[in-house]
Tab-separated table of C-alpha atoms in Angstrom:
chain	number	residue	atom	x	y	z
J	1	MET	CA	0.204	-7.501	6.874
J	2	ILE	CA	2.146	-4.969	4.620
J	3	LYS	CA	5.561	-5.587	3.185
J	4	ALA	CA	7.809	-3.808	0.629
J	5	ILE	CA	10.393	-4.551	-1.843
J	6	LYS	CA	12.883	-1.984	-3.157
J	7	VAL	CA	13.950	-2.142	-6.893
J	8	GLN	CA	15.924	-0.008	-9.271
J	9	VAL	CA	14.043	1.229	-12.237
J	10	LYS	CA	14.704	3.155	-15.499
J	11	ILE	CA	12.233	5.191	-17.493
J	12	LEU	CA	10.756	3.701	-20.663
J	13	GLU	CA	11.023	6.711	-22.945
J	14	PRO	CA	13.030	6.514	-26.239
J	15	ASP	CA	13.097	10.302	-26.955
J	16	LYS	CA	15.968	11.827	-25.098
J	17	GLU	CA	14.656	15.270	-24.874
J	18	ARG	CA	11.298	14.138	-23.693
J	19	LYS	CA	12.925	11.720	-21.228
J	20	THR	CA	14.962	14.570	-19.806
J	21	ALA	CA	11.945	16.826	-19.483
J	22	ILE	CA	9.937	14.122	-17.684
J	23	LEU	CA	12.704	13.225	-15.198
J	24	LYS	CA	13.264	16.975	-14.507
J	25	ALA	CA	9.572	17.339	-13.815
J	26	ILE	CA	9.655	14.369	-11.386
J	27	GLN	CA	12.529	15.985	-9.518
J	28	ASP	CA	10.550	19.141	-9.349
J	29	VAL	CA	7.654	17.333	-7.800
J	30	GLN	CA	10.041	15.685	-5.315
J	31	TYR	CA	11.337	19.118	-4.291
J	32	GLN	CA	7.849	20.573	-4.009
J	33	GLU	CA	6.813	17.716	-1.892
J	34	ARG	CA	9.773	18.143	0.536
J	35	ARG	CA	8.848	21.810	0.992
J	36	ALA	CA	5.162	20.911	1.508
J	37	LEU	CA	6.096	18.307	4.136
J	38	ASN	CA	8.273	20.657	6.091
J	39	LYS	CA	5.680	23.448	5.924
J	40	CYS	CA	3.074	21.014	7.192
J	41	MET	CA	5.266	19.895	10.077
J	42	SER	CA	6.035	23.463	11.135
J	43	PHE	CA	2.289	24.272	11.031
J	44	LEU	CA	1.299	21.163	13.103
J	45	TYR	CA	4.033	22.019	15.760
J	46	ALA	CA	2.885	25.614	16.052
J	47	ASP	CA	-0.751	24.482	16.363
J	48	ALA	CA	-0.004	21.801	18.906
J	49	GLN	CA	1.898	24.373	20.965
J	50	GLU	CA	-1.016	26.765	20.733
J	51	LYS	CA	-3.367	24.126	21.974
J	52	LEU	CA	-1.084	23.068	24.736
J	53	MET	CA	-0.645	26.717	25.879
J	54	GLY	CA	-4.442	27.235	25.816
J	55	LYS	CA	-4.969	24.132	27.906
J	56	GLU	CA	-2.319	25.315	30.428
J	57	LEU	CA	-4.122	28.712	30.720
J	58	GLY	CA	-7.601	27.182	30.868
J	59	ILE	CA	-8.535	28.736	27.497
J	60	GLU	CA	-10.739	26.481	25.337
J	61	LEU	CA	-9.872	26.951	21.725
J	62	PRO	CA	-12.442	26.572	18.947
J	63	LYS	CA	-12.581	23.193	17.141
J	64	ASP	CA	-10.398	22.743	14.026
J	65	THR	CA	-13.415	23.104	11.616
J	66	GLU	CA	-14.298	26.414	13.135
J	67	ARG	CA	-10.668	27.738	13.144
J	68	PHE	CA	-9.627	26.526	9.663
J	69	GLY	CA	-13.123	26.163	7.991
J	70	LYS	CA	-12.441	22.458	7.508
J	71	SER	CA	-10.741	19.406	9.260
J	72	LEU	CA	-7.074	19.598	10.126
J	73	ARG	CA	-6.337	16.918	7.538
J	74	GLY	CA	-8.205	19.028	4.976
J	75	TYR	CA	-6.245	22.075	5.904
J	76	LEU	CA	-2.982	20.232	5.618
J	77	TYR	CA	-4.091	19.098	2.123
J	78	ASP	CA	-4.591	22.705	1.122
J	79	ILE	CA	-1.127	23.584	2.244
J	80	CYS	CA	0.363	20.739	0.140
J	81	LEU	CA	-1.887	21.749	-2.840
J	82	THR	CA	-0.516	25.240	-2.751
J	83	GLU	CA	3.183	24.017	-2.619
J	84	MET	CA	2.869	21.113	-5.054
J	85	LYS	CA	1.648	23.018	-8.200
J	86	ASP	CA	2.649	20.044	-10.478
J	87	ALA	CA	1.653	17.112	-8.415
J	88	GLY	CA	-1.399	14.921	-8.912
J	89	SER	CA	-4.136	14.729	-6.253
J	90	GLY	CA	-3.032	11.335	-5.088
J	91	VAL	CA	0.521	12.406	-4.504
J	92	THR	CA	-0.718	15.574	-2.735
J	93	SER	CA	-3.046	13.636	-0.526
J	94	ALA	CA	-0.297	11.066	0.370
J	95	THR	CA	2.041	13.936	1.220
J	96	SER	CA	-0.358	15.559	3.686
J	97	ASN	CA	-1.096	12.050	5.278
J	98	LYS	CA	2.660	11.495	5.586
J	99	ALA	CA	3.142	14.817	7.455
J	100	LEU	CA	0.219	14.094	9.848
J	101	ASN	CA	1.434	10.618	10.599
J	102	GLN	CA	5.013	11.702	11.173
J	103	PHE	CA	3.907	14.416	13.497
J	104	LYS	CA	1.885	11.891	15.592
J	105	THR	CA	4.982	9.789	15.735
J	106	ASP	CA	7.040	12.722	16.998
J	107	LYS	CA	4.499	13.550	19.641
J	108	SER	CA	4.498	9.934	20.946
J	109	LYS	CA	8.354	10.352	21.341
J	110	GLY	CA	7.815	13.276	23.662
J	111	LEU	CA	8.140	16.242	21.184
J	112	LEU	CA	5.871	18.575	23.192
J	113	LYS	CA	7.763	17.695	26.427
J	114	GLY	CA	11.144	18.550	24.823
J	115	GLU	CA	12.237	14.917	24.786
J	116	SER	CA	12.680	14.837	21.060
J	117	THR	CA	13.002	17.182	18.069
J	118	LEU	CA	10.594	17.888	15.197
J	119	SER	CA	11.320	15.693	12.215
J	120	THR	CA	12.428	17.543	9.076
J	121	PHE	CA	12.395	16.070	5.550
J	122	LYS	CA	15.624	16.404	3.660
J	123	ARG	CA	16.863	16.144	0.116
J	124	GLY	CA	16.138	12.646	-1.224
J	125	THR	CA	12.791	12.168	0.553
J	126	PRO	CA	10.816	9.934	-1.768
J	127	ILE	CA	7.690	10.793	-3.565
J	128	PHE	CA	4.780	8.971	-1.848
J	129	LEU	CA	2.344	7.324	-4.248
J	130	PRO	CA	-0.854	5.703	-3.005
J	131	GLN	CA	-2.034	2.737	-5.120
J	132	ALA	CA	-5.324	4.620	-5.848
J	133	SER	CA	-3.308	7.370	-7.622
J	134	GLY	CA	-2.619	5.137	-10.538
J	135	VAL	CA	0.139	2.740	-9.692
J	136	GLU	CA	0.179	-0.197	-12.121
J	137	LEU	CA	2.422	-3.253	-12.415
J	138	ARG	CA	2.768	-5.221	-15.639
J	139	TYR	CA	4.756	-8.027	-17.189
J	140	GLU	CA	5.255	-7.573	-20.973
J	141	PHE	CA	7.681	-9.039	-23.457
J	142	GLY	CA	9.834	-10.587	-20.652
J	143	LYS	CA	10.171	-7.350	-18.643
J	144	TYR	CA	8.523	-6.103	-15.425
J	145	LYS	CA	7.170	-2.616	-15.705
J	146	ILE	CA	5.626	-0.260	-13.173
J	147	GLY	CA	3.674	2.821	-13.988
J	148	PHE	CA	3.332	5.978	-11.659
J	149	SER	CA	1.029	8.930	-12.028
J	150	PHE	CA	3.096	11.865	-10.576
J	151	PHE	CA	1.406	14.870	-12.226
J	152	ASN	CA	-1.791	16.864	-12.192
J	153	ARG	CA	-3.620	17.211	-15.591
J	154	PRO	CA	-2.086	20.426	-16.734
J	155	LYS	CA	1.476	19.246	-16.094
J	156	ALA	CA	0.771	15.879	-17.665
J	157	THR	CA	-0.633	17.640	-20.778
J	158	GLU	CA	2.485	19.928	-20.924
J	159	LEU	CA	4.651	16.818	-20.916
J	160	GLY	CA	2.647	15.066	-23.563
J	161	LEU	CA	1.430	12.214	-21.281
J	162	LYS	CA	-1.923	10.865	-22.450
J	163	ASN	CA	-3.155	9.434	-19.179
J	164	GLY	CA	-0.525	11.029	-16.942
J	165	ARG	CA	1.156	7.657	-16.292
J	166	ILE	CA	4.874	7.022	-16.846
J	167	PHE	CA	6.255	3.557	-17.074
J	168	PHE	CA	9.510	2.346	-15.768
J	169	GLU	CA	11.379	-0.956	-16.295
J	170	ILE	CA	12.433	-2.859	-13.165
J	171	ILE	CA	16.126	-3.560	-13.598
J	172	LYS	CA	17.492	-7.059	-12.930
J	173	PRO	CA	14.982	-8.319	-10.315
J	174	ASP	CA	16.213	-11.408	-8.557
J	175	GLY	CA	14.215	-14.615	-8.012
J	176	ASN	CA	12.554	-13.469	-4.705
J	177	ILE	CA	11.594	-10.200	-6.222
J	178	LYS	CA	10.164	-11.814	-9.323
J	179	SER	CA	8.106	-14.085	-7.241
J	180	THR	CA	6.649	-11.231	-5.259
J	181	LEU	CA	5.994	-9.165	-8.473
J	182	ASN	CA	4.136	-12.196	-10.037
J	183	ARG	CA	1.947	-12.624	-7.019
J	184	ILE	CA	1.040	-8.855	-7.078
J	185	ILE	CA	0.265	-9.114	-10.831
J	186	ILE	CA	-2.061	-12.122	-10.455
J	187	GLY	CA	-3.726	-10.521	-7.516
J	188	GLU	CA	-2.553	-13.004	-4.763
J	189	TYR	CA	-0.922	-9.929	-3.086
J	190	GLY	CA	-2.623	-6.533	-2.988
J	191	LEU	CA	-0.697	-3.573	-4.225
J	192	SER	CA	-0.352	-0.850	-1.560
J	193	GLU	CA	1.484	2.566	-1.163
J	194	CYS	CA	4.605	2.922	-3.199
J	195	SER	CA	7.346	5.546	-3.259
J	196	PHE	CA	9.826	6.789	-5.800
J	197	THR	CA	13.208	8.608	-5.462
J	198	LYS	CA	16.567	9.347	-7.097
J	199	ASN	CA	19.310	8.316	-4.664
J	200	ARG	CA	22.600	10.071	-4.060
J	201	ASP	CA	24.238	7.735	-6.649
J	202	GLY	CA	21.935	9.100	-9.338
J	203	LYS	CA	19.876	5.814	-9.547
J	204	TYR	CA	16.161	5.820	-9.610
J	205	MET	CA	14.571	3.570	-6.950
J	206	ALA	CA	11.021	2.452	-6.328
J	207	SER	CA	9.696	0.983	-3.129
J	208	ILE	CA	6.670	-1.223	-3.851
J	209	ALA	CA	4.408	-2.111	-0.896
J	210	PHE	CA	2.009	-4.945	-0.926
J	211	LYS	CA	-0.509	-6.571	1.372
J	212	MET	CA	-0.348	-10.289	2.197
J	213	GLU	CA	-2.069	-12.618	4.636
J	214	ALA	CA	0.150	-13.955	7.428
J	215	GLN	CA	0.406	-17.743	7.468
J	216	ALA	CA	-1.325	-19.573	10.319
J	217	HIS	CA	1.288	-20.999	12.691
J	218	GLU	CA	0.821	-23.342	15.589
J	219	GLY	CA	3.498	-23.826	18.245
J	220	THR	CA	4.414	-23.030	21.842
J	221	ASN	CA	8.133	-22.999	21.889
J	222	ILE	CA	10.389	-19.882	22.074
J	223	LEU	CA	13.382	-19.179	19.881
J	224	GLY	CA	16.216	-17.176	21.560
J	225	VAL	CA	18.541	-15.208	19.185
J	226	ASP	CA	21.939	-13.847	20.262
J	227	ILE	CA	23.828	-11.492	17.906
J	228	GLY	CA	27.602	-11.386	18.261
J	229	ILE	CA	30.913	-10.706	16.740
J	230	HIS	CA	32.638	-14.155	16.850
J	231	ASN	CA	29.362	-15.780	15.915
J	232	ALA	CA	26.982	-13.678	13.758
J	233	VAL	CA	23.938	-15.392	15.294
J	234	ALA	CA	23.347	-18.064	17.945
J	235	ILE	CA	20.034	-19.693	18.521
J	236	ALA	CA	18.385	-21.820	21.125
J	237	VAL	CA	14.827	-23.173	21.599
J	238	TYR	CA	12.984	-23.279	24.956
J	239	ASP	CA	9.986	-25.514	25.539
J	240	PRO	CA	7.595	-24.078	28.128
J	241	LYS	CA	5.792	-27.291	28.469
J	242	THR	CA	8.767	-29.147	29.772
J	243	ASN	CA	10.518	-26.043	31.178
J	244	GLY	CA	13.633	-27.126	29.332
J	245	PHE	CA	15.543	-26.697	26.147
J	246	LYS	CA	14.914	-28.499	22.985
J	247	HIS	CA	18.091	-30.225	21.584
J	248	ILE	CA	19.567	-28.518	18.598
J	249	SER	CA	22.817	-29.591	16.974
J	250	PHE	CA	25.793	-27.311	17.435
J	251	LYS	CA	25.959	-26.816	13.695
J	252	GLU	CA	22.352	-25.621	13.609
J	253	SER	CA	22.766	-23.410	16.617
J	254	LEU	CA	25.510	-21.088	15.113
J	255	ILE	CA	26.139	-18.839	12.051
J	256	ARG	CA	29.806	-18.223	12.194
J	257	GLY	CA	30.879	-14.552	12.083
J	258	GLY	CA	34.034	-15.094	10.042
J	259	ILE	CA	32.437	-13.858	6.874
J	260	ILE	CA	31.783	-10.528	8.522
J	261	GLU	CA	35.340	-10.198	9.846
J	262	ALA	CA	36.837	-11.170	6.462
J	263	PHE	CA	34.624	-8.616	4.673
J	264	ARG	CA	35.555	-5.893	7.080
J	265	THR	CA	39.329	-6.649	6.625
J	266	GLN	CA	38.905	-6.618	2.829
J	267	MET	CA	36.935	-3.351	2.819
J	268	GLN	CA	39.451	-1.638	5.165
J	269	LYS	CA	42.370	-2.698	3.014
J	270	ARG	CA	40.716	-1.450	-0.208
J	271	ARG	CA	39.621	1.714	1.445
J	272	TRP	CA	43.218	2.440	2.631
J	273	GLU	CA	44.666	1.558	-0.831
J	274	TYR	CA	42.282	3.859	-2.758
J	275	GLY	CA	42.707	6.540	-0.164
J	276	VAL	CA	46.422	6.559	-0.464
J	277	ALA	CA	46.189	6.557	-4.213
J	278	THR	CA	43.779	9.497	-4.198
J	279	LYS	CA	45.963	11.602	-1.979
J	280	LEU	CA	49.043	10.994	-4.147
J	281	SER	CA	47.159	12.244	-7.292
J	282	LYS	CA	45.853	15.829	-7.564
J	283	GLY	CA	43.248	16.535	-10.115
J	284	GLY	CA	43.000	15.029	-13.618
J	285	LYS	CA	41.068	12.014	-15.054
J	286	GLY	CA	43.109	9.530	-12.904
J	287	TYR	CA	41.957	11.275	-9.729
J	288	LYS	CA	38.325	10.975	-10.728
J	289	LYS	CA	38.775	7.289	-11.541
J	290	ARG	CA	40.409	6.468	-8.177
J	291	ASN	CA	37.863	8.519	-6.282
J	292	ALA	CA	35.077	6.729	-8.115
J	293	LYS	CA	36.484	3.420	-6.873
J	294	LEU	CA	36.544	4.705	-3.355
J	295	LEU	CA	32.914	5.713	-3.596
J	296	ALA	CA	31.945	2.460	-5.213
J	297	LEU	CA	32.940	0.606	-1.952
J	298	ARG	CA	29.989	2.206	-0.242
J	299	ASN	CA	27.546	0.477	-2.541
J	300	LYS	CA	29.439	-2.896	-2.297
J	301	GLU	CA	29.214	-2.729	1.540
J	302	LYS	CA	25.603	-1.848	1.428
J	303	ASN	CA	24.657	-4.617	-0.980
J	304	PHE	CA	26.707	-7.124	1.054
J	305	ARG	CA	25.059	-6.193	4.314
J	306	ASP	CA	21.547	-6.306	2.844
J	307	THR	CA	22.092	-9.720	1.188
J	308	TYR	CA	23.800	-11.136	4.259
J	309	ASN	CA	21.037	-9.997	6.654
J	310	HIS	CA	18.380	-11.449	4.312
J	311	LYS	CA	20.084	-14.831	4.513
J	312	VAL	CA	20.637	-14.829	8.178
J	313	SER	CA	17.017	-13.539	8.886
J	314	ARG	CA	15.586	-16.260	6.620
J	315	TYR	CA	17.566	-18.903	8.428
J	316	VAL	CA	16.522	-17.726	11.918
J	317	VAL	CA	12.833	-17.761	10.962
J	318	ASN	CA	12.994	-21.089	9.177
J	319	MET	CA	14.470	-22.517	12.388
J	320	ALA	CA	11.639	-21.065	14.365
J	321	VAL	CA	9.181	-22.692	12.052
J	322	LYS	CA	11.009	-25.989	12.089
J	323	HIS	CA	11.083	-26.217	15.903
J	324	GLY	CA	7.498	-25.185	16.495
J	325	CYS	CA	8.176	-21.615	17.922
J	326	ASN	CA	5.336	-19.068	18.186
J	327	LEU	CA	7.763	-16.367	19.666
J	328	ILE	CA	11.216	-15.122	18.824
J	329	GLN	CA	13.064	-13.369	21.657
J	330	MET	CA	15.984	-11.031	20.715
J	331	GLU	CA	18.266	-8.625	22.424
J	332	ASP	CA	17.368	-4.997	22.687
J	333	LEU	CA	20.658	-3.745	21.459
J	334	SER	CA	20.108	0.003	21.845
J	335	GLY	CA	22.926	1.450	23.944
J	336	ASN	CA	24.513	-2.040	24.027
J	337	GLU	CA	28.251	-2.827	24.126
J	338	PHE	CA	28.067	-3.306	20.437
J	339	ASN	CA	28.348	0.360	19.973
J	340	LYS	CA	31.894	0.175	21.311
J	341	ASP	CA	32.875	-1.755	18.142
J	342	LYS	CA	33.154	0.547	15.114
J	343	PHE	CA	32.322	-2.096	12.658
J	344	LEU	CA	29.195	-3.320	14.426
J	345	LYS	CA	28.221	0.179	15.204
J	346	ASN	CA	27.959	0.722	11.433
J	347	TRP	CA	26.690	-2.835	10.819
J	348	PRO	CA	22.909	-2.604	10.523
J	349	TYR	CA	22.080	-5.155	13.250
J	350	TYR	CA	18.772	-3.215	13.694
J	351	ASP	CA	18.106	-4.078	9.941
J	352	LEU	CA	18.798	-7.751	10.639
J	353	GLN	CA	16.362	-7.656	13.581
J	354	ASN	CA	13.757	-5.883	11.315
J	355	LYS	CA	14.164	-8.471	8.685
J	356	ILE	CA	13.689	-11.246	11.258
J	357	ALA	CA	10.563	-9.451	12.559
J	358	TYR	CA	8.799	-9.113	9.220
J	359	LYS	CA	9.842	-12.533	7.899
J	360	ALA	CA	8.479	-13.984	11.335
J	361	ALA	CA	5.199	-12.032	10.845
J	362	GLU	CA	4.744	-13.939	7.500
J	363	HIS	CA	4.405	-17.067	9.592
J	364	GLY	CA	2.285	-15.658	12.409
J	365	ILE	CA	5.258	-15.712	14.785
J	366	ALA	CA	5.647	-12.899	17.307
J	367	VAL	CA	8.830	-11.090	18.110
J	368	ALA	CA	9.895	-9.654	21.491
J	369	LYS	CA	12.985	-7.799	22.635
J	370	ILE	CA	14.608	-8.311	26.116
J	371	ASN	CA	17.392	-6.596	27.962
J	372	PRO	CA	20.582	-8.702	27.142
J	373	ALA	CA	22.351	-7.781	30.461
J	374	TYR	CA	24.075	-10.817	32.056
J	375	THR	CA	22.566	-13.220	29.463
J	376	SER	CA	26.149	-14.312	28.506
J	377	ARG	CA	27.217	-14.616	32.134
J	378	ARG	CA	24.287	-16.525	33.491
J	379	CYS	CA	24.602	-20.341	33.462
J	380	SER	CA	21.575	-21.578	31.583
J	381	CYS	CA	21.929	-24.868	33.439
J	382	CYS	CA	21.819	-23.804	37.165
J	383	GLY	CA	21.193	-20.011	36.937
J	384	ASN	CA	24.418	-18.806	38.506
J	385	ILE	CA	25.671	-15.454	37.305
J	386	ASN	CA	29.448	-15.729	36.712
J	387	MET	CA	30.828	-12.215	37.211
J	388	GLU	CA	34.207	-13.522	36.074
J	389	ILE	CA	33.045	-13.599	32.445
J	390	ASP	CA	33.460	-10.024	31.438
J	391	ASN	CA	35.829	-10.287	28.527
J	392	THR	CA	34.060	-10.726	25.098
J	393	SER	CA	37.133	-12.627	23.799
J	394	ILE	CA	36.230	-15.510	26.088
J	395	HIS	CA	34.142	-17.784	23.817
J	396	GLU	CA	33.843	-20.792	26.183
J	397	TRP	CA	33.661	-21.034	30.002
J	398	LYS	CA	32.833	-23.438	32.713
J	399	CYS	CA	30.285	-22.798	35.460
J	400	PRO	CA	32.017	-22.661	38.836
J	401	VAL	CA	28.915	-23.922	40.478
J	402	CYS	CA	27.499	-26.792	38.531
J	403	GLY	CA	30.541	-27.409	36.263
J	404	LYS	CA	28.596	-27.083	33.019
J	405	LYS	CA	30.726	-26.067	30.034
J	406	HIS	CA	29.234	-23.335	27.887
J	407	ASN	CA	29.711	-21.758	24.481
J	408	ARG	CA	29.310	-18.107	25.319
J	409	ASP	CA	26.910	-17.189	22.487
J	410	ILE	CA	24.819	-20.400	22.661
J	411	ASN	CA	24.455	-20.022	26.372
J	412	ALA	CA	23.328	-16.401	25.834
J	413	ALA	CA	20.772	-17.522	23.272
J	414	MET	CA	19.451	-20.183	25.777
J	415	ASN	CA	18.937	-17.473	28.432
J	416	ILE	CA	17.309	-15.130	25.910
J	417	ALA	CA	14.795	-17.867	25.025
J	418	ILE	CA	13.589	-18.172	28.640
J	419	PRO	CA	10.253	-16.477	29.431
J	420	ASP	CA	10.576	-13.597	31.907
J	421	ILE	CA	14.334	-13.839	31.823
J	422	GLU	CA	14.835	-10.231	32.859
J	423	ASN	CA	12.982	-10.642	36.103
J	424	ILE	CA	14.766	-13.974	36.728
J	425	ILE	CA	18.163	-12.320	36.365
J	426	ASN	CA	17.286	-9.336	38.544
J	427	HIS	CA	16.066	-11.699	41.269
J	428	GLN	CA	19.318	-13.603	41.178
J	429	LEU	CA	21.339	-10.389	41.310
J	430	GLU	CA	19.397	-9.273	44.448
J	431	LEU	CA	19.974	-12.602	46.160
J	432	THR	CA	23.643	-12.334	45.363
J	433	ALA	CA	23.843	-8.819	46.725
J	434	LYS	CA	22.201	-9.955	49.930
J	435	SER	CA	24.480	-12.860	50.531
J	436	ALA	CA	27.557	-10.772	49.887
């Protein structure tokens, strides 16, 4: 499996003028790449439309090799080569491959049927660097360094780069990132495609992809995961062998959501304070300072969310391993009621689910998403669907049929953990409708 880590880097070049020239050249390559990507996407779309029209009219078009004198992939490479006059061959090849892969993704989403739009690459699109193009990772004098080859030979010579490679220092890697970097350096993990960009805050970021073997995992249980507001995450374990739930302590079952609410309140208060101060001041140094504080909140929120999601996802996967689960079932939250809450609409719950998915894959645990409809209202004990439970502020309720008392989120997690729960709920709703 392939994973990636994102790190902040700074160029290792003591000469200021040369440093400025190199960074400017990198930005030029990034701009050239973006132009090439969009040109390739436009060409692929026009080519696909032509082929589709020919098929509808019963006209058989010549093969790509006859039309272009080479394969479609080769023709895309030529487009990129024309646009990317300063880029090395590896970067150029990665760019053409990226365009082709993205177009295939667009087609799978119904592009040619008018169900989606053609992707466009905007400012900030990273430079894609295949490992074969000269990516090198080192640990020297207590620092982690990564080298990239962005340029072709003429441009590298112009910049005074002997082998064309530029090294950057990885800034303040945490313990997990250090562990991953060490494993790449000693060869335990294989270095894969990387990318490099300058973000909107002016920081240089590198994404380092690596290959690793998934751990073998044995187990038959299913872990159900419910994401909520009052409780950030609730989990439950279903045992298909006994057709029942495995006992988990109440403390283990929940990750309280209070930290999210507290953080939201804190950010809203600071945003309001800085916003008022900015409005009262017009121009001058003070204005820039207060505006900088307002902008800094964005990074603080982003870092908090990322760190929090890493901790929660690691806990969820550890619980799956601990309780012998070979499958994690989660809600498909697209179009869900979460979107009604502004904070949770902005909260990257999809990022949390993605982090759970790739951490689970490390242990050979599969992940599936199910429709969460009625999972909070269905009694996990007797199966009755309680239509009275419609208010999300109700955290505990009692089943009117069997009398079982439920924590709303844990009950939802228990239902989510049940195999084929969607069909079970639909069947129950049909029976209820017939008896009404």
